[in-house]
Amino acid sequence: MSLLHDAVRVESLTLLSRFRTDFYDCLTARADALFELAVAVLCTDGPVRSLVELALAPEHRRGHGSLYGGLNRGRIDIGRLRRTLAGLPLPKAADGRLVLAVDVSPWLRPDAATVPDRSFCHTYGRGEAKHQMMPGWPYSIVAALEAGRTSWTAVLDAVRLQPGADLTAITTVQIREVVERLIDAGQWTEGDPQILVVLDSGYDAPRIAHLLAGLPVQILGRLRSDRVMRRPTPSREEFFLVNPKGGRPPKHGGEFVFGDPTTWGTEQAVTITDTRLYGKATAQAWDRLHPRPTRRAAWLDHDGPLPLIEGTVIRLAVEHLPSGGVNKPVWLWWSGTGATTADVDRCWQSFLRRFDLEHTFRMLKQTLGWTRPRLRTSAAADRWTWLVIAAQTQLRLARPLATDLRRPWEKPVQPDKMTPARVRRGFRNLRTTACSPAGAPKPTRPGPGRPPGSKNRRPATRHDVGRILATGQAYTRPPHHKVGTKPRRIS
């Protein structure tokens, strides 16, 4: 047992050292400053609150001027770093399937009027009707999920959304590129289970499934509770049996209204599972349901007839919520058809695992300080984002090597159950054994700076927030919905 444990530690240390070397090779300008900045993020005591505090860390051997110079004028080979992340060992589900989660997390900059490329980001407030739209940089994150309850994910990609960008189109391109990199890295081969991509509400899951046709992926997305789906188109025999006088055959079948149980009919599959957090979880599935597309919005420029994208609709209902909130059923759409009970269980359990990505966002923001710096340019924000992703990846690779340095009031945990924050506490001790390719700093003298008493004669340019769409058209504020009106039906 001891020999096996030592072999695992040696392999993990080798993998961590190789990634640190590959990460350093991805830094094509001011590599030493950027690399030591990422190391300081991992080795500083407590949460990262500012960049100046990182400059005071012992692991950061350079001055604060070198720190800001690396973020403002450094360069990172993002394509090479993405391929490096795709080639690392990734977590998989119990059946050996890769499960990817996609979500958008904002870097809020409400008071930065001189910062370009800001968009209105949706933020959640406390209580109902407390959601707000605040200026910031929204980032679309793709991560691989683990099996079981955990706060660990493997971040694979991050893309900053431009003002007015089509979220579905950007997400489709991002997922396609991530899947292609995983295939090139040998993470998926012919004969393996298809990759499952889990989306939350806000994404057009059927359209994404249509745009990703030809790739070995399955799309699982959450739908609004006021949606209306259509059943398969009836055959000519069935149509004339109901309409003996004839007429024009319909293009769609009967309606499946989420809010009207009388339109549901018989389920394709039903599963009932006892869970520790939610009590009894009941999942119902209906096969071969599709939305009715219309020639507007995303389908306005579609050539040819509009497609019928069939899938499986799953309704998940639980007895109670751990937080004691309002218990409402969750509606899911899966791009596969002919679902069995095993497929239904895998879908709703994979959707619940999607919330592990929220733990990653909280770790990146509250502990690693992703959204703490007040940077002037969006390019510097992208560099800092990838440095934080590289730091989180090093924590994931160091899990078998870390020692639990728990506080006196904390309970001991098993080595394989340590959280990212606990692994980070002992990373300073691991840094000395892992490879560190950064060179020693050279002695220098700070510049003269602005003369005392002089005024800034070049004020920064101020930018509007999300006022120009990606198509170049002028921004128009959407009309407000009246309170108290009947919810609209979305097909």
Tab-separated table of C-alpha atoms in Angstrom:
chain	number	residue	atom	x	y	z
A	1	MET	CA	0.000	0.000	0.000
A	2	SER	CA	2.867	2.355	0.833
A	3	LEU	CA	4.591	1.569	-2.466
A	4	LEU	CA	1.370	2.298	-4.348
A	5	HIS	CA	0.952	5.589	-2.482
A	6	ASP	CA	4.548	6.596	-3.257
A	7	ALA	CA	4.043	5.758	-6.930
A	8	VAL	CA	0.933	7.941	-7.057
A	9	ARG	CA	2.798	10.837	-5.456
A	10	VAL	CA	5.710	10.517	-7.867
A	11	GLU	CA	3.363	10.436	-10.847
A	12	SER	CA	1.403	13.435	-9.558
A	13	LEU	CA	4.562	15.430	-8.916
A	14	THR	CA	5.836	14.619	-12.402
A	15	LEU	CA	2.534	15.685	-13.928
A	16	LEU	CA	2.501	18.933	-11.923
A	17	SER	CA	6.091	19.764	-12.884
A	18	ARG	CA	5.408	19.044	-16.561
A	19	PHE	CA	2.374	21.329	-16.559
A	20	ARG	CA	4.315	24.142	-14.893
A	21	THR	CA	6.981	23.836	-17.583
A	22	ASP	CA	4.387	23.781	-20.379
A	23	PHE	CA	2.606	26.750	-18.828
A	24	TYR	CA	5.865	28.706	-18.704
A	25	ASP	CA	6.476	27.915	-22.386
A	26	CYS	CA	3.053	29.412	-23.196
A	27	LEU	CA	4.179	32.773	-21.794
A	28	THR	CA	5.822	34.411	-24.817
A	29	ALA	CA	6.528	37.867	-23.321
A	30	ARG	CA	7.432	38.802	-19.732
A	31	ALA	CA	7.248	35.116	-18.902
A	32	ASP	CA	9.080	35.297	-15.565
A	33	ALA	CA	6.829	38.051	-14.202
A	34	LEU	CA	3.612	36.296	-15.262
A	35	PHE	CA	4.748	32.895	-13.990
A	36	GLU	CA	5.743	34.186	-10.566
A	37	LEU	CA	2.466	36.109	-10.381
A	38	ALA	CA	0.555	32.845	-10.812
A	39	VAL	CA	2.762	31.210	-8.154
A	40	ALA	CA	2.066	34.089	-5.749
A	41	VAL	CA	-1.660	33.531	-6.218
A	42	LEU	CA	-1.221	29.954	-4.976
A	43	CYS	CA	1.225	30.620	-2.130
A	44	THR	CA	-0.060	33.784	-0.476
A	45	ASP	CA	-1.804	33.458	2.888
A	46	GLY	CA	-5.550	33.936	2.811
A	47	PRO	CA	-7.691	35.134	-0.096
A	48	VAL	CA	-6.192	37.357	-2.780
A	49	ARG	CA	-7.488	40.887	-2.238
A	50	SER	CA	-5.218	43.003	-4.437
A	51	LEU	CA	-2.307	42.729	-6.825
A	52	VAL	CA	-0.087	44.811	-4.561
A	53	GLU	CA	-0.329	42.161	-1.846
A	54	LEU	CA	0.845	39.569	-4.367
A	55	ALA	CA	3.912	41.677	-5.093
A	56	LEU	CA	4.830	41.399	-1.401
A	57	ALA	CA	4.664	37.589	-1.369
A	58	PRO	CA	8.078	35.873	-0.983
A	59	GLU	CA	7.401	33.765	-4.086
A	60	HIS	CA	7.107	36.944	-6.192
A	61	ARG	CA	10.728	38.057	-6.380
A	62	ARG	CA	10.070	41.108	-8.530
A	63	GLY	CA	8.652	44.543	-7.826
A	64	HIS	CA	5.079	45.665	-8.267
A	65	GLY	CA	6.065	47.499	-11.445
A	66	SER	CA	7.050	44.187	-13.038
A	67	LEU	CA	3.721	42.738	-11.927
A	68	TYR	CA	1.652	45.390	-13.697
A	69	GLY	CA	4.020	45.391	-16.647
A	70	GLY	CA	3.443	41.672	-17.144
A	71	LEU	CA	-0.346	42.053	-17.091
A	72	ASN	CA	-0.396	45.116	-19.350
A	73	ARG	CA	2.341	44.226	-21.849
A	74	GLY	CA	2.888	40.488	-21.471
A	75	ARG	CA	1.718	37.893	-23.968
A	76	ILE	CA	0.250	34.410	-23.545
A	77	ASP	CA	-0.093	31.816	-26.287
A	78	ILE	CA	-3.745	31.050	-25.495
A	79	GLY	CA	-4.078	28.375	-28.185
A	80	ARG	CA	-1.129	26.416	-26.847
A	81	LEU	CA	-2.373	26.734	-23.262
A	82	ARG	CA	-5.785	25.448	-24.293
A	83	ARG	CA	-4.218	22.391	-25.927
A	84	THR	CA	-2.135	21.810	-22.811
A	85	LEU	CA	-5.248	21.840	-20.602
A	86	ALA	CA	-7.025	19.424	-22.955
A	87	GLY	CA	-4.128	16.964	-22.732
A	88	LEU	CA	-4.172	16.710	-18.926
A	89	PRO	CA	-5.949	13.830	-17.138
A	90	LEU	CA	-9.606	14.820	-16.907
A	91	PRO	CA	-12.353	13.601	-14.569
A	92	LYS	CA	-15.073	11.399	-16.042
A	93	ALA	CA	-18.463	10.084	-15.014
A	94	ALA	CA	-19.066	6.613	-13.600
A	95	ASP	CA	-19.619	5.176	-17.093
A	96	GLY	CA	-16.381	6.698	-18.442
A	97	ARG	CA	-18.158	9.567	-20.168
A	98	LEU	CA	-16.788	13.095	-20.348
A	99	VAL	CA	-19.296	15.588	-18.933
A	100	LEU	CA	-18.739	19.250	-19.783
A	101	ALA	CA	-20.521	22.174	-18.145
A	102	VAL	CA	-20.867	25.597	-19.778
A	103	ASP	CA	-21.862	28.765	-17.958
A	104	VAL	CA	-21.237	32.513	-17.950
A	105	SER	CA	-19.682	34.283	-14.966
A	106	PRO	CA	-19.328	38.092	-14.907
A	107	TRP	CA	-16.396	40.222	-13.851
A	108	LEU	CA	-18.348	43.265	-12.682
A	109	ARG	CA	-16.870	46.730	-13.367
A	110	PRO	CA	-19.783	49.113	-12.705
A	111	ASP	CA	-17.664	52.199	-11.897
A	112	ALA	CA	-14.976	51.785	-14.581
A	113	ALA	CA	-16.161	54.299	-17.167
A	114	THR	CA	-12.785	54.294	-18.953
A	115	VAL	CA	-12.748	50.517	-19.480
A	116	PRO	CA	-13.732	49.316	-22.981
A	117	ASP	CA	-15.716	46.262	-24.080
A	118	ARG	CA	-18.060	46.209	-21.087
A	119	SER	CA	-21.500	44.635	-21.361
A	120	PHE	CA	-24.543	44.509	-19.143
A	121	CYS	CA	-24.204	41.353	-17.013
A	122	HIS	CA	-27.070	39.661	-15.232
A	123	THR	CA	-26.518	39.442	-11.482
A	124	TYR	CA	-28.587	37.718	-8.825
A	125	GLY	CA	-29.742	39.616	-5.758
A	126	ARG	CA	-31.163	38.521	-2.451
A	127	GLY	CA	-34.884	37.871	-2.591
A	128	GLU	CA	-37.260	37.807	-5.525
A	129	ALA	CA	-37.250	40.546	-8.177
A	130	LYS	CA	-33.800	41.689	-7.008
A	131	HIS	CA	-31.900	40.765	-10.145
A	132	GLN	CA	-29.924	43.561	-11.762
A	133	MET	CA	-28.010	44.248	-14.953
A	134	MET	CA	-24.573	45.652	-14.099
A	135	PRO	CA	-21.666	46.621	-16.391
A	136	GLY	CA	-18.774	44.209	-16.558
A	137	TRP	CA	-16.918	41.598	-18.577
A	138	PRO	CA	-18.901	38.349	-19.002
A	139	TYR	CA	-16.804	35.213	-19.481
A	140	SER	CA	-18.077	31.926	-20.878
A	141	ILE	CA	-16.382	29.057	-19.017
A	142	VAL	CA	-16.199	25.383	-20.071
A	143	ALA	CA	-15.159	22.814	-17.457
A	144	ALA	CA	-15.145	19.031	-17.098
A	145	LEU	CA	-17.213	17.704	-14.181
A	146	GLU	CA	-16.395	14.928	-11.763
A	147	ALA	CA	-18.687	12.170	-10.536
A	148	GLY	CA	-20.240	12.596	-7.103
A	149	ARG	CA	-20.504	15.618	-4.832
A	150	THR	CA	-17.365	17.706	-5.096
A	151	SER	CA	-16.184	21.271	-5.549
A	152	TRP	CA	-13.507	20.307	-8.097
A	153	THR	CA	-13.810	20.897	-11.822
A	154	ALA	CA	-11.267	20.931	-14.644
A	155	VAL	CA	-11.498	24.307	-16.414
A	156	LEU	CA	-10.758	23.884	-20.129
A	157	ASP	CA	-11.617	27.191	-21.777
A	158	ALA	CA	-12.667	30.794	-21.129
A	159	VAL	CA	-13.969	33.291	-23.681
A	160	ARG	CA	-14.866	36.903	-22.970
A	161	LEU	CA	-18.186	37.838	-24.569
A	162	GLN	CA	-18.194	40.989	-26.638
A	163	PRO	CA	-21.042	43.522	-26.265
A	164	GLY	CA	-24.088	42.398	-28.226
A	165	ALA	CA	-22.648	38.960	-29.045
A	166	ASP	CA	-24.963	36.034	-29.808
A	167	LEU	CA	-24.569	33.795	-26.759
A	168	THR	CA	-25.731	30.668	-28.575
A	169	ALA	CA	-23.377	31.208	-31.536
A	170	ILE	CA	-20.386	31.949	-29.287
A	171	THR	CA	-21.132	28.944	-27.083
A	172	THR	CA	-21.481	26.662	-30.090
A	173	VAL	CA	-18.095	27.671	-31.476
A	174	GLN	CA	-16.523	27.341	-28.040
A	175	ILE	CA	-17.921	23.846	-27.458
A	176	ARG	CA	-16.887	22.719	-30.939
A	177	GLU	CA	-13.305	23.870	-30.439
A	178	VAL	CA	-13.092	22.277	-26.977
A	179	VAL	CA	-14.411	18.940	-28.264
A	180	GLU	CA	-12.016	18.980	-31.211
A	181	ARG	CA	-9.086	19.618	-28.868
A	182	LEU	CA	-10.199	16.758	-26.626
A	183	ILE	CA	-10.376	14.422	-29.619
A	184	ASP	CA	-6.932	15.503	-30.821
A	185	ALA	CA	-5.535	14.901	-27.321
A	186	GLY	CA	-6.957	11.366	-27.244
A	187	GLN	CA	-9.499	12.081	-24.508
A	188	TRP	CA	-12.244	10.646	-26.753
A	189	THR	CA	-11.816	7.863	-29.303
A	190	GLU	CA	-14.164	5.973	-31.582
A	191	GLY	CA	-16.395	3.667	-29.552
A	192	ASP	CA	-16.374	5.761	-26.357
A	193	PRO	CA	-19.635	7.172	-24.935
A	194	GLN	CA	-20.579	10.490	-26.429
A	195	ILE	CA	-19.549	13.632	-24.567
A	196	LEU	CA	-22.401	15.140	-22.545
A	197	VAL	CA	-22.612	18.962	-22.501
A	198	VAL	CA	-24.759	20.375	-19.687
A	199	LEU	CA	-26.291	23.854	-19.981
A	200	ASP	CA	-28.377	25.910	-17.606
A	201	SER	CA	-31.348	28.085	-18.526
A	202	GLY	CA	-30.571	30.962	-20.884
A	203	TYR	CA	-29.132	28.766	-23.648
A	204	ASP	CA	-31.040	27.599	-26.709
A	205	ALA	CA	-30.253	23.904	-26.223
A	206	PRO	CA	-32.084	22.617	-29.352
A	207	ARG	CA	-30.338	25.147	-31.581
A	208	ILE	CA	-26.931	24.298	-30.090
A	209	ALA	CA	-27.624	20.592	-30.679
A	210	HIS	CA	-28.501	21.359	-34.311
A	211	LEU	CA	-25.341	23.433	-34.856
A	212	LEU	CA	-23.138	20.731	-33.292
A	213	ALA	CA	-24.500	17.923	-35.463
A	214	GLY	CA	-21.698	15.647	-36.573
A	215	LEU	CA	-19.722	15.848	-33.339
A	216	PRO	CA	-19.825	13.053	-30.721
A	217	VAL	CA	-21.747	15.205	-28.236
A	218	GLN	CA	-25.123	15.166	-26.521
A	219	ILE	CA	-26.729	18.381	-25.278
A	220	LEU	CA	-28.617	18.580	-21.995
A	221	GLY	CA	-30.153	21.949	-21.192
A	222	ARG	CA	-32.642	23.432	-18.804
A	223	LEU	CA	-35.864	24.910	-20.191
A	224	ARG	CA	-38.275	27.489	-18.866
A	225	SER	CA	-41.476	26.246	-17.298
A	226	ASP	CA	-43.659	28.150	-19.823
A	227	ARG	CA	-42.319	26.405	-22.901
A	228	VAL	CA	-44.484	24.601	-25.457
A	229	MET	CA	-43.107	21.652	-27.396
A	230	ARG	CA	-44.572	19.761	-30.335
A	231	ARG	CA	-44.985	16.041	-30.823
A	232	PRO	CA	-43.712	14.190	-33.931
A	233	THR	CA	-45.422	14.893	-37.225
A	234	PRO	CA	-48.219	12.322	-37.731
A	235	SER	CA	-47.985	9.988	-40.687
A	236	ARG	CA	-50.388	10.246	-43.608
A	237	GLU	CA	-52.302	7.192	-42.421
A	238	GLU	CA	-52.761	8.676	-38.953
A	239	PHE	CA	-53.754	12.043	-40.403
A	240	PHE	CA	-56.405	10.666	-42.751
A	241	LEU	CA	-57.702	8.399	-39.989
A	242	VAL	CA	-58.478	11.484	-37.902
A	243	ASN	CA	-59.443	13.674	-40.900
A	244	PRO	CA	-61.242	11.446	-43.435
A	245	LYS	CA	-62.161	14.493	-45.550
A	246	GLY	CA	-58.504	15.211	-46.169
A	247	GLY	CA	-56.809	18.593	-46.125
A	248	ARG	CA	-53.322	19.876	-45.766
A	249	PRO	CA	-51.138	17.570	-43.620
A	250	PRO	CA	-49.714	19.330	-40.555
A	251	LYS	CA	-46.011	20.030	-40.161
A	252	HIS	CA	-46.075	19.441	-36.408
A	253	GLY	CA	-47.877	17.135	-34.046
A	254	GLY	CA	-49.936	18.035	-31.016
A	255	GLU	CA	-48.808	20.472	-28.367
A	256	PHE	CA	-46.944	19.530	-25.208
A	257	VAL	CA	-47.509	22.409	-22.797
A	258	PHE	CA	-45.258	22.342	-19.742
A	259	GLY	CA	-47.850	24.102	-17.606
A	260	ASP	CA	-50.792	21.904	-18.697
A	261	PRO	CA	-50.590	18.282	-17.456
A	262	THR	CA	-53.526	17.289	-19.668
A	263	THR	CA	-51.276	17.606	-22.740
A	264	TRP	CA	-48.457	15.413	-21.417
A	265	GLY	CA	-49.821	11.971	-22.210
A	266	THR	CA	-47.980	8.763	-21.293
A	267	GLU	CA	-44.344	8.986	-20.265
A	268	GLN	CA	-41.547	7.243	-22.113
A	269	ALA	CA	-39.775	6.405	-18.845
A	270	VAL	CA	-40.259	7.141	-15.144
A	271	THR	CA	-37.659	6.822	-12.369
A	272	ILE	CA	-37.954	7.387	-8.617
A	273	THR	CA	-34.758	7.782	-6.597
A	274	ASP	CA	-34.222	8.410	-2.874
A	275	THR	CA	-31.607	11.134	-2.347
A	276	ARG	CA	-30.060	12.451	0.847
A	277	LEU	CA	-30.421	16.152	0.041
A	278	TYR	CA	-33.663	16.313	-1.928
A	279	GLY	CA	-35.635	13.366	-0.594
A	280	LYS	CA	-37.540	11.417	-3.209
A	281	ALA	CA	-36.655	12.565	-6.755
A	282	THR	CA	-39.112	11.680	-9.527
A	283	ALA	CA	-38.054	12.007	-13.168
A	284	GLN	CA	-40.516	11.664	-16.058
A	285	ALA	CA	-39.405	11.544	-19.700
A	286	TRP	CA	-41.323	12.091	-22.941
A	287	ASP	CA	-39.698	11.066	-26.213
A	288	ARG	CA	-39.365	12.829	-29.586
A	289	LEU	CA	-40.507	16.334	-28.679
A	290	HIS	CA	-39.277	19.366	-30.591
A	291	PRO	CA	-39.736	23.147	-30.456
A	292	ARG	CA	-41.559	24.838	-33.280
A	293	PRO	CA	-38.996	27.146	-34.923
A	294	THR	CA	-40.112	30.343	-36.583
A	295	ARG	CA	-38.323	32.427	-39.187
A	296	ARG	CA	-37.223	35.137	-36.789
A	297	ALA	CA	-34.378	35.936	-34.407
A	298	ALA	CA	-31.714	33.215	-34.720
A	299	TRP	CA	-33.479	31.454	-37.620
A	300	LEU	CA	-34.014	34.615	-39.669
A	301	ASP	CA	-31.067	33.974	-42.016
A	302	HIS	CA	-31.411	30.175	-42.099
A	303	ASP	CA	-31.312	28.761	-45.628
A	304	GLY	CA	-33.874	26.158	-46.577
A	305	PRO	CA	-36.728	24.778	-44.483
A	306	LEU	CA	-36.509	25.140	-40.730
A	307	PRO	CA	-35.290	21.963	-39.016
A	308	LEU	CA	-37.264	19.832	-36.580
A	309	ILE	CA	-34.899	19.122	-33.696
A	310	GLU	CA	-36.303	16.194	-31.748
A	311	GLY	CA	-35.212	15.245	-28.274
A	312	THR	CA	-36.377	14.005	-24.889
A	313	VAL	CA	-38.108	16.250	-22.348
A	314	ILE	CA	-37.451	15.354	-18.702
A	315	ARG	CA	-39.425	16.694	-15.738
A	316	LEU	CA	-37.589	16.446	-12.412
A	317	ALA	CA	-39.516	16.932	-9.171
A	318	VAL	CA	-38.079	16.555	-5.657
A	319	GLU	CA	-39.697	16.476	-2.224
A	320	HIS	CA	-37.795	19.397	-0.716
A	321	LEU	CA	-34.819	21.682	-1.281
A	322	PRO	CA	-31.859	21.877	1.150
A	323	SER	CA	-32.156	25.672	1.345
A	324	GLY	CA	-35.878	25.566	2.076
A	325	GLY	CA	-36.731	27.643	-0.986
A	326	VAL	CA	-39.672	27.361	-3.331
A	327	ASN	CA	-39.828	23.821	-4.647
A	328	LYS	CA	-40.579	23.911	-8.362
A	329	PRO	CA	-40.076	21.150	-10.927
A	330	VAL	CA	-37.139	21.411	-13.306
A	331	TRP	CA	-37.638	20.857	-17.039
A	332	LEU	CA	-34.731	19.470	-19.064
A	333	TRP	CA	-34.241	18.829	-22.778
A	334	TRP	CA	-31.877	16.080	-23.929
A	335	SER	CA	-30.797	15.841	-27.552
A	336	GLY	CA	-31.053	12.024	-27.525
A	337	THR	CA	-34.170	9.999	-28.275
A	338	GLY	CA	-35.407	6.603	-27.130
A	339	ALA	CA	-34.390	7.303	-23.537
A	340	THR	CA	-34.245	4.420	-21.076
A	341	THR	CA	-34.459	4.665	-17.307
A	342	ALA	CA	-30.655	4.647	-17.128
A	343	ASP	CA	-30.490	7.579	-19.589
A	344	VAL	CA	-33.028	9.557	-17.566
A	345	ASP	CA	-31.145	9.003	-14.310
A	346	ARG	CA	-27.845	9.953	-15.939
A	347	CYS	CA	-29.322	13.157	-17.379
A	348	TRP	CA	-30.852	14.618	-14.242
A	349	GLN	CA	-27.930	13.575	-12.057
A	350	SER	CA	-25.494	15.154	-14.533
A	351	PHE	CA	-27.539	18.340	-14.464
A	352	LEU	CA	-27.250	18.490	-10.672
A	353	ARG	CA	-23.486	18.047	-11.025
A	354	ARG	CA	-23.472	21.207	-13.160
A	355	PHE	CA	-23.792	23.242	-9.965
A	356	ASP	CA	-20.235	22.169	-9.068
A	357	LEU	CA	-19.180	24.842	-11.543
A	358	GLU	CA	-20.669	27.432	-9.175
A	359	HIS	CA	-18.203	26.283	-6.507
A	360	THR	CA	-15.401	26.825	-9.014
A	361	PHE	CA	-16.593	30.363	-9.742
A	362	ARG	CA	-16.689	31.129	-6.038
A	363	MET	CA	-13.200	29.685	-5.587
A	364	LEU	CA	-11.817	31.725	-8.492
A	365	LYS	CA	-13.381	34.962	-7.261
A	366	GLN	CA	-13.289	34.792	-3.478
A	367	THR	CA	-10.031	32.867	-2.915
A	368	LEU	CA	-7.853	33.276	-6.006
A	369	GLY	CA	-8.978	36.880	-6.591
A	370	TRP	CA	-10.088	36.554	-10.205
A	371	THR	CA	-12.278	39.693	-10.174
A	372	ARG	CA	-10.268	41.683	-7.611
A	373	PRO	CA	-7.848	43.658	-9.868
A	374	ARG	CA	-9.077	46.926	-11.347
A	375	LEU	CA	-7.434	46.602	-14.720
A	376	ARG	CA	-7.748	49.240	-17.412
A	377	THR	CA	-7.900	47.084	-20.573
A	378	SER	CA	-9.822	43.965	-21.479
A	379	ALA	CA	-6.612	42.374	-22.855
A	380	ALA	CA	-5.037	42.580	-19.394
A	381	ALA	CA	-8.210	41.055	-17.951
A	382	ASP	CA	-7.867	38.116	-20.351
A	383	ARG	CA	-4.245	37.545	-19.277
A	384	TRP	CA	-5.183	37.638	-15.608
A	385	THR	CA	-8.083	35.237	-16.263
A	386	TRP	CA	-5.795	32.656	-17.837
A	387	LEU	CA	-3.262	33.041	-15.011
A	388	VAL	CA	-6.011	32.250	-12.501
A	389	ILE	CA	-7.123	29.244	-14.584
A	390	ALA	CA	-3.544	27.974	-14.648
A	391	ALA	CA	-3.343	28.406	-10.871
A	392	GLN	CA	-6.573	26.455	-10.349
A	393	THR	CA	-5.254	23.707	-12.624
A	394	GLN	CA	-2.100	23.404	-10.523
A	395	LEU	CA	-4.250	22.981	-7.428
A	396	ARG	CA	-6.154	20.185	-9.133
A	397	LEU	CA	-2.956	18.402	-10.112
A	398	ALA	CA	-1.552	18.797	-6.581
A	399	ARG	CA	-4.494	17.100	-4.852
A	400	PRO	CA	-2.669	13.783	-4.216
A	401	LEU	CA	0.373	15.664	-2.912
A	402	ALA	CA	-1.198	18.133	-0.483
A	403	THR	CA	-1.233	17.765	3.300
A	404	ASP	CA	-4.317	18.781	5.257
A	405	LEU	CA	-3.226	21.898	7.187
A	406	ARG	CA	-6.577	22.353	8.865
A	407	ARG	CA	-7.533	25.014	11.371
A	408	PRO	CA	-8.117	23.921	14.996
A	409	TRP	CA	-11.890	24.333	14.589
A	410	GLU	CA	-12.095	22.398	11.309
A	411	LYS	CA	-12.880	18.716	11.044
A	412	PRO	CA	-10.270	16.397	9.519
A	413	VAL	CA	-11.053	15.068	6.052
A	414	GLN	CA	-9.686	12.261	3.962
A	415	PRO	CA	-6.925	13.143	1.464
A	416	ASP	CA	-9.218	12.533	-1.527
A	417	LYS	CA	-11.942	14.772	-0.008
A	418	MET	CA	-9.865	17.914	0.430
A	419	THR	CA	-11.339	21.112	-0.988
A	420	PRO	CA	-9.384	23.455	-3.285
A	421	ALA	CA	-8.936	25.943	-0.439
A	422	ARG	CA	-7.307	23.294	1.794
A	423	VAL	CA	-5.013	22.131	-0.994
A	424	ARG	CA	-3.943	25.743	-1.522
A	425	ARG	CA	-2.833	26.062	2.116
A	426	GLY	CA	-0.099	23.510	1.618
A	427	PHE	CA	0.909	24.435	-1.923
A	428	ARG	CA	3.763	26.606	-0.645
A	429	ASN	CA	5.427	23.457	0.691
A	430	LEU	CA	4.940	21.675	-2.654
A	431	ARG	CA	6.373	24.522	-4.711
A	432	THR	CA	9.932	23.754	-3.641
A	433	THR	CA	9.732	20.185	-4.991
A	434	ALA	CA	7.919	21.019	-8.235
A	435	CYS	CA	9.687	22.405	-11.276
A	436	SER	CA	10.127	26.194	-11.310
A	437	PRO	CA	11.410	27.364	-14.720
A	438	ALA	CA	11.304	31.112	-13.971
A	439	GLY	CA	14.680	32.831	-13.928
A	440	ALA	CA	16.105	34.987	-11.175
A	441	PRO	CA	15.231	38.708	-11.292
A	442	LYS	CA	17.781	41.186	-12.553
A	443	PRO	CA	18.660	44.299	-10.533
A	444	THR	CA	17.043	47.421	-11.905
A	445	ARG	CA	16.101	50.944	-10.911
A	446	PRO	CA	12.556	52.341	-11.026
A	447	GLY	CA	11.769	55.026	-13.574
A	448	PRO	CA	11.314	58.695	-12.690
A	449	GLY	CA	7.543	58.637	-13.163
A	450	ARG	CA	5.444	61.767	-13.493
A	451	PRO	CA	7.073	64.882	-12.010
A	452	PRO	CA	5.538	65.944	-8.692
A	453	GLY	CA	2.782	68.523	-9.088
A	454	SER	CA	2.237	67.919	-12.805
A	455	LYS	CA	-1.244	67.251	-14.180
A	456	ASN	CA	-2.371	64.430	-16.420
A	457	ARG	CA	-2.743	66.017	-19.855
A	458	ARG	CA	-3.977	62.828	-21.543
A	459	PRO	CA	-7.195	61.784	-19.823
A	460	ALA	CA	-8.473	58.314	-20.560
A	461	THR	CA	-11.238	57.853	-23.089
A	462	ARG	CA	-14.653	56.994	-21.689
A	463	HIS	CA	-16.663	54.153	-23.206
A	464	ASP	CA	-20.348	53.331	-23.227
A	465	VAL	CA	-21.610	50.025	-21.918
A	466	GLY	CA	-22.904	47.574	-24.508
A	467	ARG	CA	-24.376	50.265	-26.752
A	468	ILE	CA	-23.295	48.719	-30.055
A	469	LEU	CA	-24.440	45.314	-31.185
A	470	ALA	CA	-22.141	42.821	-32.865
A	471	THR	CA	-23.876	43.547	-36.187
A	472	GLY	CA	-22.965	47.232	-35.979
A	473	GLN	CA	-26.591	48.320	-35.481
A	474	ALA	CA	-27.588	50.870	-32.872
A	475	TYR	CA	-28.616	49.580	-29.473
A	476	THR	CA	-32.323	49.881	-28.613
A	477	ARG	CA	-33.706	49.187	-25.190
A	478	PRO	CA	-36.184	46.263	-25.215
A	479	PRO	CA	-39.731	47.017	-24.072
A	480	HIS	CA	-40.583	46.297	-20.462
A	481	HIS	CA	-43.098	43.566	-19.699
A	482	LYS	CA	-46.143	44.629	-17.753
A	483	VAL	CA	-46.492	43.239	-14.273
A	484	GLY	CA	-49.418	40.932	-13.697
A	485	THR	CA	-49.901	39.820	-17.281
A	486	LYS	CA	-50.292	36.185	-18.220
A	487	PRO	CA	-46.940	34.430	-18.899
A	488	ARG	CA	-46.240	34.100	-22.591
A	489	ARG	CA	-45.965	30.718	-24.248
A	490	ILE	CA	-42.578	29.977	-25.756
A	491	SER	CA	-42.482	27.328	-28.449
